[in-house]
Short mmCIF file of C-alpha atoms in Angstrom, two decimals:
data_model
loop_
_atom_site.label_atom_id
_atom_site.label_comp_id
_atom_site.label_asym_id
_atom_site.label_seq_id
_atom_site.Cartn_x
_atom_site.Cartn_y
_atom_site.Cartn_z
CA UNK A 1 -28.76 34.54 -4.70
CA UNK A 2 -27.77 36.94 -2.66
CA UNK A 3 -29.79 35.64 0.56
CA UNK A 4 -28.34 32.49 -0.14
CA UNK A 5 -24.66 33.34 0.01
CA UNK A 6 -25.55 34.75 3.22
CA UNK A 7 -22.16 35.28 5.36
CA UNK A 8 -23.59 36.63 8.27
CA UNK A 9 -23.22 35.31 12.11
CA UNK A 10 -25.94 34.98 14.30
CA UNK A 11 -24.69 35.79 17.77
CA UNK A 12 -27.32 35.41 20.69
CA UNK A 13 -26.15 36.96 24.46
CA UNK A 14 -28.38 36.10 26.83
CA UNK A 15 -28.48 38.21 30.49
CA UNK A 16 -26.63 41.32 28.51
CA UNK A 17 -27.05 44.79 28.98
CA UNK A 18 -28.16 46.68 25.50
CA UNK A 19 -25.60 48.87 25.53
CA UNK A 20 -22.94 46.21 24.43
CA UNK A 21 -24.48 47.24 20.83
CA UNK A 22 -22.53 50.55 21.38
CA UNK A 23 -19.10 48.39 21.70
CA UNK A 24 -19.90 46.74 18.15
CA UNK A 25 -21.64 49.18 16.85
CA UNK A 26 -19.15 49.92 13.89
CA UNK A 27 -19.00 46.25 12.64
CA UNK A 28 -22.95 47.19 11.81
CA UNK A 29 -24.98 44.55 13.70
CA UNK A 30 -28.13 43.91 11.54
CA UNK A 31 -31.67 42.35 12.54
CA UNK A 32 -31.14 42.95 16.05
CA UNK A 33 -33.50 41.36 18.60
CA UNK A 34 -34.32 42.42 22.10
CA UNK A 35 -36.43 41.12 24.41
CA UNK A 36 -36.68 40.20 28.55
CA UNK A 37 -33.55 38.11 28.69
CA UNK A 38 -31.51 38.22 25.21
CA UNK A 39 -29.93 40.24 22.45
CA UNK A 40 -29.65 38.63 19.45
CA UNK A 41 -28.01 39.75 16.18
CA UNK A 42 -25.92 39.11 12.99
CA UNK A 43 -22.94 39.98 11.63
CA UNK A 44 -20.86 39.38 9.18
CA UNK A 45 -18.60 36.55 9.45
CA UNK A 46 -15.61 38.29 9.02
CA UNK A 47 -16.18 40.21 12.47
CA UNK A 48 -16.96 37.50 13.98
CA UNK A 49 -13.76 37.08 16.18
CA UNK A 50 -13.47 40.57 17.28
CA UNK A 51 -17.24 40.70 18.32
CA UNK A 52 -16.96 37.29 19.90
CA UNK A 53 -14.35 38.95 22.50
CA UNK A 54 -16.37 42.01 22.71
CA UNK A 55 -19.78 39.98 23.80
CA UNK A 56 -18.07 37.40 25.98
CA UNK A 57 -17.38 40.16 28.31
CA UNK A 58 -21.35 41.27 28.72
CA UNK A 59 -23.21 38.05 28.54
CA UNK A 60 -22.44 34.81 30.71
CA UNK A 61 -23.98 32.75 27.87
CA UNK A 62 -23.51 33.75 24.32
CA UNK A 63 -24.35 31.21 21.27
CA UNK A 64 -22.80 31.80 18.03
CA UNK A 65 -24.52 30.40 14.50
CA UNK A 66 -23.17 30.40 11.59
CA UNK A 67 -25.01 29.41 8.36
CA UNK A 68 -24.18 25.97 7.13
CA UNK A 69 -23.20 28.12 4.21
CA UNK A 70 -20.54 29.91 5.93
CA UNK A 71 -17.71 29.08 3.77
CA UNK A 72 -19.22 29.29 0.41
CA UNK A 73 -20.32 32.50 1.34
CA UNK A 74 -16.43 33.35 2.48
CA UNK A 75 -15.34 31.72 -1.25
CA UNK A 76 -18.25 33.91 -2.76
CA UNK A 77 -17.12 37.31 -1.11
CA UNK A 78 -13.16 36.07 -1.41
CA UNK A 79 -13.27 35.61 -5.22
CA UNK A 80 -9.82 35.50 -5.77
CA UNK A 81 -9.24 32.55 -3.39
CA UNK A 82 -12.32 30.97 -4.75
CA UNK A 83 -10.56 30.93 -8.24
CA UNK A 84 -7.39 29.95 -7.13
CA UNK A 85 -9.05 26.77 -4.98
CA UNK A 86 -11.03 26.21 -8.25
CA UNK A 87 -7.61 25.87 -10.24
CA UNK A 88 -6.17 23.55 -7.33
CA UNK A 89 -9.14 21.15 -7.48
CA UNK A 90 -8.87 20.82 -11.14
CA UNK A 91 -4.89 20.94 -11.37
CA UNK A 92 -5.51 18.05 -8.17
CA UNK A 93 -8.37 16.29 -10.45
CA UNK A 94 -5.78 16.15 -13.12
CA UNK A 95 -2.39 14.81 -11.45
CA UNK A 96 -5.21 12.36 -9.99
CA UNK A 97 -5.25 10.43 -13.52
CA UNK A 98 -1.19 10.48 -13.78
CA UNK A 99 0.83 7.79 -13.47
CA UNK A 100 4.19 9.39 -11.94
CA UNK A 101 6.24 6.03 -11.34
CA UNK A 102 6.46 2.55 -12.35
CA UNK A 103 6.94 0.01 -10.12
CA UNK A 104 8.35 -3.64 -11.32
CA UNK A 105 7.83 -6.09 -9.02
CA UNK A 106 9.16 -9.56 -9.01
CA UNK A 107 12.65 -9.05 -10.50
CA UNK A 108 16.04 -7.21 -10.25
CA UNK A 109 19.08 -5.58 -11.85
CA UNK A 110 19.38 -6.36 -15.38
CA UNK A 111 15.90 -8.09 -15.68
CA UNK A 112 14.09 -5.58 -14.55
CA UNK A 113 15.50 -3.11 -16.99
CA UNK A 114 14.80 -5.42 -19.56
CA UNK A 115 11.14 -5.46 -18.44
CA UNK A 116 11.70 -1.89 -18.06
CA UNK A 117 13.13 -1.68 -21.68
CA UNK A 118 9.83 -3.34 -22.88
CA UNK A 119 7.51 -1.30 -21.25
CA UNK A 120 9.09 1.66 -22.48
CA UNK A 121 8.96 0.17 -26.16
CA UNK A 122 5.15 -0.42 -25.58
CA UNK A 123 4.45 3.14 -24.59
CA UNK A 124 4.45 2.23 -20.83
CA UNK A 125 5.84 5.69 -19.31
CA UNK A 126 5.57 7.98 -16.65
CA UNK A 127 3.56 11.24 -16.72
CA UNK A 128 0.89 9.25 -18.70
CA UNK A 129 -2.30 8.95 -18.41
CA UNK A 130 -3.51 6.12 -16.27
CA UNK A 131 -6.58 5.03 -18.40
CA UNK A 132 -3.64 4.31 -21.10
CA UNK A 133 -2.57 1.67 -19.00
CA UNK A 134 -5.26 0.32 -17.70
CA UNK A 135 -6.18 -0.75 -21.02
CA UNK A 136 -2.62 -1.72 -22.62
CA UNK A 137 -1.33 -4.57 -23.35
CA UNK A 138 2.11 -4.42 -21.68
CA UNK A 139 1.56 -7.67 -19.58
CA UNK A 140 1.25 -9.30 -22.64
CA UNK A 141 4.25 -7.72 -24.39
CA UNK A 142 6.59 -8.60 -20.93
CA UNK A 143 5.13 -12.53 -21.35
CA UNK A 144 6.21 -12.44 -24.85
CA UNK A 145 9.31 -10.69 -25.24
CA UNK A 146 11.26 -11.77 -22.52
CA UNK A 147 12.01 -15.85 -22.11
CA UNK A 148 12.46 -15.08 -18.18
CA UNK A 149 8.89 -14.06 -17.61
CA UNK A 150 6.07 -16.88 -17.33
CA UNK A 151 3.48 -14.46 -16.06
CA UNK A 152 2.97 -10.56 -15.96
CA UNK A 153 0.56 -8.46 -14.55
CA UNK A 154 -0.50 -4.64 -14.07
CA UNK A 155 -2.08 -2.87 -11.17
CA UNK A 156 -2.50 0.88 -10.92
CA UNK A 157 -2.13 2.26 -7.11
CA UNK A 158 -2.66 5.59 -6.78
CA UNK A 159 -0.28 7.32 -8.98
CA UNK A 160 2.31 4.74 -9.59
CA UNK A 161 1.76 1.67 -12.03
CA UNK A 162 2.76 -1.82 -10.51
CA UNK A 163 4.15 -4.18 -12.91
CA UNK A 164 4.13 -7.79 -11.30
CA UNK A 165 6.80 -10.44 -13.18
CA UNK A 166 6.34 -14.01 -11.92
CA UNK A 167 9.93 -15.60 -13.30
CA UNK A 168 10.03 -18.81 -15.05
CA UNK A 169 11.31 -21.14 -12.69
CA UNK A 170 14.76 -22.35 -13.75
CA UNK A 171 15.68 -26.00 -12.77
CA UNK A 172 18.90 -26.56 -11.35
CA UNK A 173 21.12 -27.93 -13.52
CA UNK A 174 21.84 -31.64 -13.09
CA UNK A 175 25.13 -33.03 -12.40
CA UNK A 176 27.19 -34.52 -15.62
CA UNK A 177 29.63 -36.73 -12.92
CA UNK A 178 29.50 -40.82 -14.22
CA UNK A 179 28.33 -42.90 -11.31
CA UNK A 180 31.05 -44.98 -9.65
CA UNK A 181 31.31 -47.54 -7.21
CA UNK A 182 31.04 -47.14 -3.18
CA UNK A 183 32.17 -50.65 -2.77
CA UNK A 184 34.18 -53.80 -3.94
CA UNK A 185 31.27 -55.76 -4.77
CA UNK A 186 30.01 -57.96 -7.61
CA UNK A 187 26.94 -56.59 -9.67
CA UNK A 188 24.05 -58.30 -9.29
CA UNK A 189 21.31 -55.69 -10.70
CA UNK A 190 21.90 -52.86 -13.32
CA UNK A 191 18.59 -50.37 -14.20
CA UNK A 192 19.60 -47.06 -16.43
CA UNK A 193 17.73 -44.69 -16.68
CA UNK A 194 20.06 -42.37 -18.28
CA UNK A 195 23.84 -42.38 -19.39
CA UNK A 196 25.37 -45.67 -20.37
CA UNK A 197 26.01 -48.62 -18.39
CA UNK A 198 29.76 -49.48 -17.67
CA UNK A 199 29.62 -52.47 -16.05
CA UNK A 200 26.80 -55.51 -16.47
CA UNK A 201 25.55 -58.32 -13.88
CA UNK A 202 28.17 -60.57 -12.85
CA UNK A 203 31.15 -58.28 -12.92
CA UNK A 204 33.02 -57.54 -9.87
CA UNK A 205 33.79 -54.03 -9.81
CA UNK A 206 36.04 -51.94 -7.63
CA UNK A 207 35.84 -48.61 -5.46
CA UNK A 208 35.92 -45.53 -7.73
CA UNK A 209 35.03 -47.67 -10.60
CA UNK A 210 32.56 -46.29 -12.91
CA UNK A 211 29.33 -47.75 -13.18
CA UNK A 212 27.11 -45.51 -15.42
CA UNK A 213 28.74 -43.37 -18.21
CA UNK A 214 27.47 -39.69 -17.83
CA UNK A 215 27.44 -39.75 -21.75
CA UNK A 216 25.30 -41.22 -24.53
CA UNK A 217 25.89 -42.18 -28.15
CA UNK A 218 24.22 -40.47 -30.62
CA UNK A 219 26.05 -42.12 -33.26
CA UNK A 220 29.25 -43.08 -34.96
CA UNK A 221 31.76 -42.11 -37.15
CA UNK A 222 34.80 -44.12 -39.14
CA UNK A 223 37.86 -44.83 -37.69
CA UNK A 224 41.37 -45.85 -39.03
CA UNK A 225 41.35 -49.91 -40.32
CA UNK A 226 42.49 -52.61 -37.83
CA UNK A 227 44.94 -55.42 -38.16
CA UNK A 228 42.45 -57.33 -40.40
CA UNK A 229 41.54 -54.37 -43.20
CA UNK A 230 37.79 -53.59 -41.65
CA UNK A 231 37.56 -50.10 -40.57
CA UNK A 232 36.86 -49.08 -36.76
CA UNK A 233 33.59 -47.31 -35.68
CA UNK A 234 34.17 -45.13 -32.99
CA UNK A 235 31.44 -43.93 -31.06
CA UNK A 236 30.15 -40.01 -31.34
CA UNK A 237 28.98 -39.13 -27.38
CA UNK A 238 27.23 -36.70 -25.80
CA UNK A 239 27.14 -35.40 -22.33
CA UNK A 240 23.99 -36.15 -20.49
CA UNK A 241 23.39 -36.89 -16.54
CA UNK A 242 24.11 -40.50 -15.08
CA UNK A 243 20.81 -41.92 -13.78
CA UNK A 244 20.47 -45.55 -12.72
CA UNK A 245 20.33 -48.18 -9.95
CA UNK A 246 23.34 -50.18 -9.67
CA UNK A 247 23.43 -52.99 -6.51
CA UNK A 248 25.95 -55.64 -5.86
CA UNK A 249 27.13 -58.19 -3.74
CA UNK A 250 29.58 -57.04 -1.02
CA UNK A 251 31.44 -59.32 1.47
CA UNK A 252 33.66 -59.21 4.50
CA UNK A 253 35.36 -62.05 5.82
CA UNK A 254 37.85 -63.59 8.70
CA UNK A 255 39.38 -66.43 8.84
CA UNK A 256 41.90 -68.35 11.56
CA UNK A 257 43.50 -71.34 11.54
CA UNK A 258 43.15 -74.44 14.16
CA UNK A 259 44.68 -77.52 14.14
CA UNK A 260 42.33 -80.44 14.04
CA UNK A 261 38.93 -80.88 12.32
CA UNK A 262 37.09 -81.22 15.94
CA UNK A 263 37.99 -77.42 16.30
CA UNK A 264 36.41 -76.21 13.06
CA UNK A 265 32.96 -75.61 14.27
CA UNK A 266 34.30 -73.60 17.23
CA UNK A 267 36.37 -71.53 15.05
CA UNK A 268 33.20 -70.99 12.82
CA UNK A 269 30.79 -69.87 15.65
CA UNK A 270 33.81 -67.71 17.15
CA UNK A 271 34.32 -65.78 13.76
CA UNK A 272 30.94 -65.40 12.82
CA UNK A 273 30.62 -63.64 16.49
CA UNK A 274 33.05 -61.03 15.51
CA UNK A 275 31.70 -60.53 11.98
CA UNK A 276 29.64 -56.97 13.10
CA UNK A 277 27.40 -55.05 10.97
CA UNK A 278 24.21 -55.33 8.34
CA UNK A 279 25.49 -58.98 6.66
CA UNK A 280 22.70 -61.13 6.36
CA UNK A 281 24.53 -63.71 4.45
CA UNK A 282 26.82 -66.00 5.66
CA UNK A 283 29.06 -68.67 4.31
CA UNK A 284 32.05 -70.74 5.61
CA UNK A 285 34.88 -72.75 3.99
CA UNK A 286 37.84 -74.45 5.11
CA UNK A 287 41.27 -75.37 3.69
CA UNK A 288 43.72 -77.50 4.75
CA UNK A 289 47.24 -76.70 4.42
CA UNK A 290 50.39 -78.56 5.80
CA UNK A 291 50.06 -77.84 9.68
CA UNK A 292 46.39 -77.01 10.09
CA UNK A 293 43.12 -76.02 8.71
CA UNK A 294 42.38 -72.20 7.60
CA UNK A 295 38.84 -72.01 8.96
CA UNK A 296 37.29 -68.36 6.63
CA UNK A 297 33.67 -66.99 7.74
CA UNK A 298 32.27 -64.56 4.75
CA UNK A 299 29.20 -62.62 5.30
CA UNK A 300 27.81 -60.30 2.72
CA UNK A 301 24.33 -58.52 1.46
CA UNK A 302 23.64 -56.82 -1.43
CA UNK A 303 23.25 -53.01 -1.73
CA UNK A 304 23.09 -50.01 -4.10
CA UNK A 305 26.86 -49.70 -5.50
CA UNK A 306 26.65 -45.66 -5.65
CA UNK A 307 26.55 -43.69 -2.60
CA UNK A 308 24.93 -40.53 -3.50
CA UNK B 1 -48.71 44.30 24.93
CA UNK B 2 -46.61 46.26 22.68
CA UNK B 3 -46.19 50.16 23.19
CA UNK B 4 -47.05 52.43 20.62
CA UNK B 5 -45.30 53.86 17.79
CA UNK B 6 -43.44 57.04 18.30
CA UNK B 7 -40.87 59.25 17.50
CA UNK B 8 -39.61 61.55 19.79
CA UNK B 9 -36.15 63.84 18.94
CA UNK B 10 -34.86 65.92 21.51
CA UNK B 11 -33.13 68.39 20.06
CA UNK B 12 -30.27 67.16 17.98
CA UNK B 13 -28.72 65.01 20.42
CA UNK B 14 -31.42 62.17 21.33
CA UNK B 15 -34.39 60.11 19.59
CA UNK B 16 -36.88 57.87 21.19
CA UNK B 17 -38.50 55.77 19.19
CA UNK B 18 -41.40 54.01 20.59
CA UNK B 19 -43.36 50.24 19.81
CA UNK B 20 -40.26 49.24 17.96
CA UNK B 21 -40.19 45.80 16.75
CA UNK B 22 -36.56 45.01 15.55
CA UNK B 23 -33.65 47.12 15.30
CA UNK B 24 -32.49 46.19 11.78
CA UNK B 25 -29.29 48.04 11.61
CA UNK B 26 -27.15 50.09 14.01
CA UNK B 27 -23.90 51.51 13.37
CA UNK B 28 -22.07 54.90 14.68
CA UNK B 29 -23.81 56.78 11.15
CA UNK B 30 -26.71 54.92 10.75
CA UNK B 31 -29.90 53.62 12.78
CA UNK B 32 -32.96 51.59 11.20
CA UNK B 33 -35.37 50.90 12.97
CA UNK B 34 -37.95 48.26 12.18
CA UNK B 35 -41.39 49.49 13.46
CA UNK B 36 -44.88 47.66 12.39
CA UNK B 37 -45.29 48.26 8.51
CA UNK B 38 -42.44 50.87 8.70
CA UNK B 39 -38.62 51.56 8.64
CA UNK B 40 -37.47 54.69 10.60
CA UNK B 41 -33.89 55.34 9.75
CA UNK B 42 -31.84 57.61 11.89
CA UNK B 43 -28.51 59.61 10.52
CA UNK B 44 -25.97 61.40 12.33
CA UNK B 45 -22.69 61.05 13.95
CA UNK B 46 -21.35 58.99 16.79
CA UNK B 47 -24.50 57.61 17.26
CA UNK B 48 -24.99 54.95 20.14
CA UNK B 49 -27.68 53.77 22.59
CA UNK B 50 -28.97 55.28 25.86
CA UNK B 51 -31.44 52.68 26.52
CA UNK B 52 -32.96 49.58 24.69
CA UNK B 53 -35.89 47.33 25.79
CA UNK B 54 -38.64 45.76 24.92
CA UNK B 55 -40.78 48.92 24.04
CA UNK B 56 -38.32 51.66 23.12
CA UNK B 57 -35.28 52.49 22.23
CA UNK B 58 -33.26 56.02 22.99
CA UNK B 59 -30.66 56.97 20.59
CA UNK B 60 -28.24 59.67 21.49
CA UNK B 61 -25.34 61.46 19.60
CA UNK B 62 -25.18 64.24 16.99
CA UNK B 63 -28.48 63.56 14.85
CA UNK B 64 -28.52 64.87 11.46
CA UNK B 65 -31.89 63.63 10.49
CA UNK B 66 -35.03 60.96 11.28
CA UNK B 67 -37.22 60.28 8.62
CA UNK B 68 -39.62 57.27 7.99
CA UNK B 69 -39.44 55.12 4.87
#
């Protein structure tokens, strides 16, 4: 055991004079070795600095080996640090399986200390152990407790325990405005889809007019008695979000007035030339008044009443 | 070829010690010598070497004793 916790350094100084054993003679060089062009000995590691100087100064060329088992023999003949390294490993090997910090991931402020909150209920704390939450069911707990979260999970990185909270996405909250009218037009198509319709095919409707109700009835309750002794219903309503396709018929017109019927077709081609825009339909009509003829052009299209 | 062994003290101030093989441990009290089958261990004081080679080596300094083990 002994021979194996060796701590000795084998020095070898080639082209030396002998005598440099006299300079090192009281660090007690052992199994020295002599022979046409080398000294070799050992010594013990803990000389070796001082001897290294020493030798450098004889020998051109010295080689220094140390056994592989250099520093276990240093530990061995240093007990004290050997016992206090043995206490760091294992104090090391023990903070190793810690879990000093949580980390939540994925939300902020108040959420996260409610996922905090949760963890904490579930036993999910620092200066744990980290096989206790490798094998907990804290996800779990997060996904069920809290409405917010859709999806938890737990990861352990070194000595901190990441908590990852996917949020439930929240859709945006639809708009609870009635659909009105971009245009004078008359109605030619009504679709709901949700709300109530205000207006039905046929009816000419104004700008700022409302076309779908953003409200629905979900039922009805007595009112006072009319003129005739029946009692009045009136409807019970309830918010909801105006959806629907609403087109019409809109128009634009001009109109001049000539004097005899030979100038009515000019009038009608010179009109319809100054009628600009989208119109794909077009319609003329005359009326004759004391004096001259009122020659009108209209042209119109139909298109969705609500401008978004 | 390897010289013979021998010891050879000089008063008590120098040792030659002939056909030596290793020198196993030197220090200023204390001198073994590895020679053959045998251990020759020289005591004294101040103790150093005069001459080292191949064959012999000549210790000098106050010797106290030489014995073989």
């Amino acid at each position: 055991m002994k021979r194996f916790f060796n701590p000795s350094v084998r020095f070898t100084v080639h082209d030396a004079d002998p005598t440099l054993l006299n300079r090192i003679r009281e660090f007690g060089p052992k199994d020295i070795a002599i022979d046409d062009s080398k000294i070799s000995f050992s010594i013990h590691h803990i000389h070796k600095r001082k001897v290294s100087q020493i030798v450098r100064n004889y020998g051109p060329e010295v080689v220094v080996k140390g056994s592989i088992l250099t520093p276990v023999a240093y530990l061995y003949s240093n007990r004290r640090l050997a016992a206090l390294l043995c206490v760091a490993v294992i104090v090391f090997a023990l903070l190793n399986t810690m879990v000093f910090r949580i980390e939540v991931i994925g939300v902020e402020g108040d959420e996260q200390n409610q996922v905090r909150q949760v963890l904490d209920d579930n036993g999910i704390r620092t200066l744990t152990r980290r096989s206790v939450h490798r094998d907990s069911d804290a996800a779990l707990a997060l996904m069920e407790s809290l409405e917010f979260v859709a999806h938890a999970s737990t990861r352990i990185r070194g000595n901190t325990l990441q908590v990852l909270v996917h949020r439930t996405p929240v859709p945006p909250p639809l708009p609870t405005t009635d659909l009105v009218s971009s245009f004078d037009a008359v109605v030619t198509q009504v679709v709901v889809l949700s709300g109530t319709a205000m207006v039905r095919v046929g009816d000419p409707v104004r700008v700022g007019q409302t076309l779908i109700s953003a409200t629905f009835q979900v039922g009805t309750t007595v009112g006072p008695m009319d003129e005739f002794g029946f009692f009045t219903y009136i409807p019970i309503t309830a918010p909801t979000t105006a959806l629907g396709i609403v087109q019409g018929r809109v128009s634009t017109s001009l109109a001049m007035m000539v004097n005899s019927p030979e100038e009515v077709t000019v009038a009608e081609a010179a009109l319809r030339s100054q009628i600009t825009g989208e119109w794909t339909d077009f319609a003329a009509h005359t009326t004759e008044i004391p004096g001259g003829i009122i020659v009108e052009v209209v042209g119109s299209r139909i298109t969705d009443l609500v401008i978004q | 070829m390897q010289a013979p062994f021998f010891i050879n003290q000089t008063g008590t101030t120098r040792v030659t010690v002939g056909g030596i093989r290793l020198l196993l441990e030197f220090s200023p009290t204390e001198v073994r010598v590895k020679v053959r089958n045998k251990t020759v261990l020289i005591m004294g004081e101040n103790l150093t070497i005069e001459r080292f080679d191949a064959n012999e080596i000549v210790i000098i300094g106050k010797i106290h004793s030489t014995q073989t083990e």
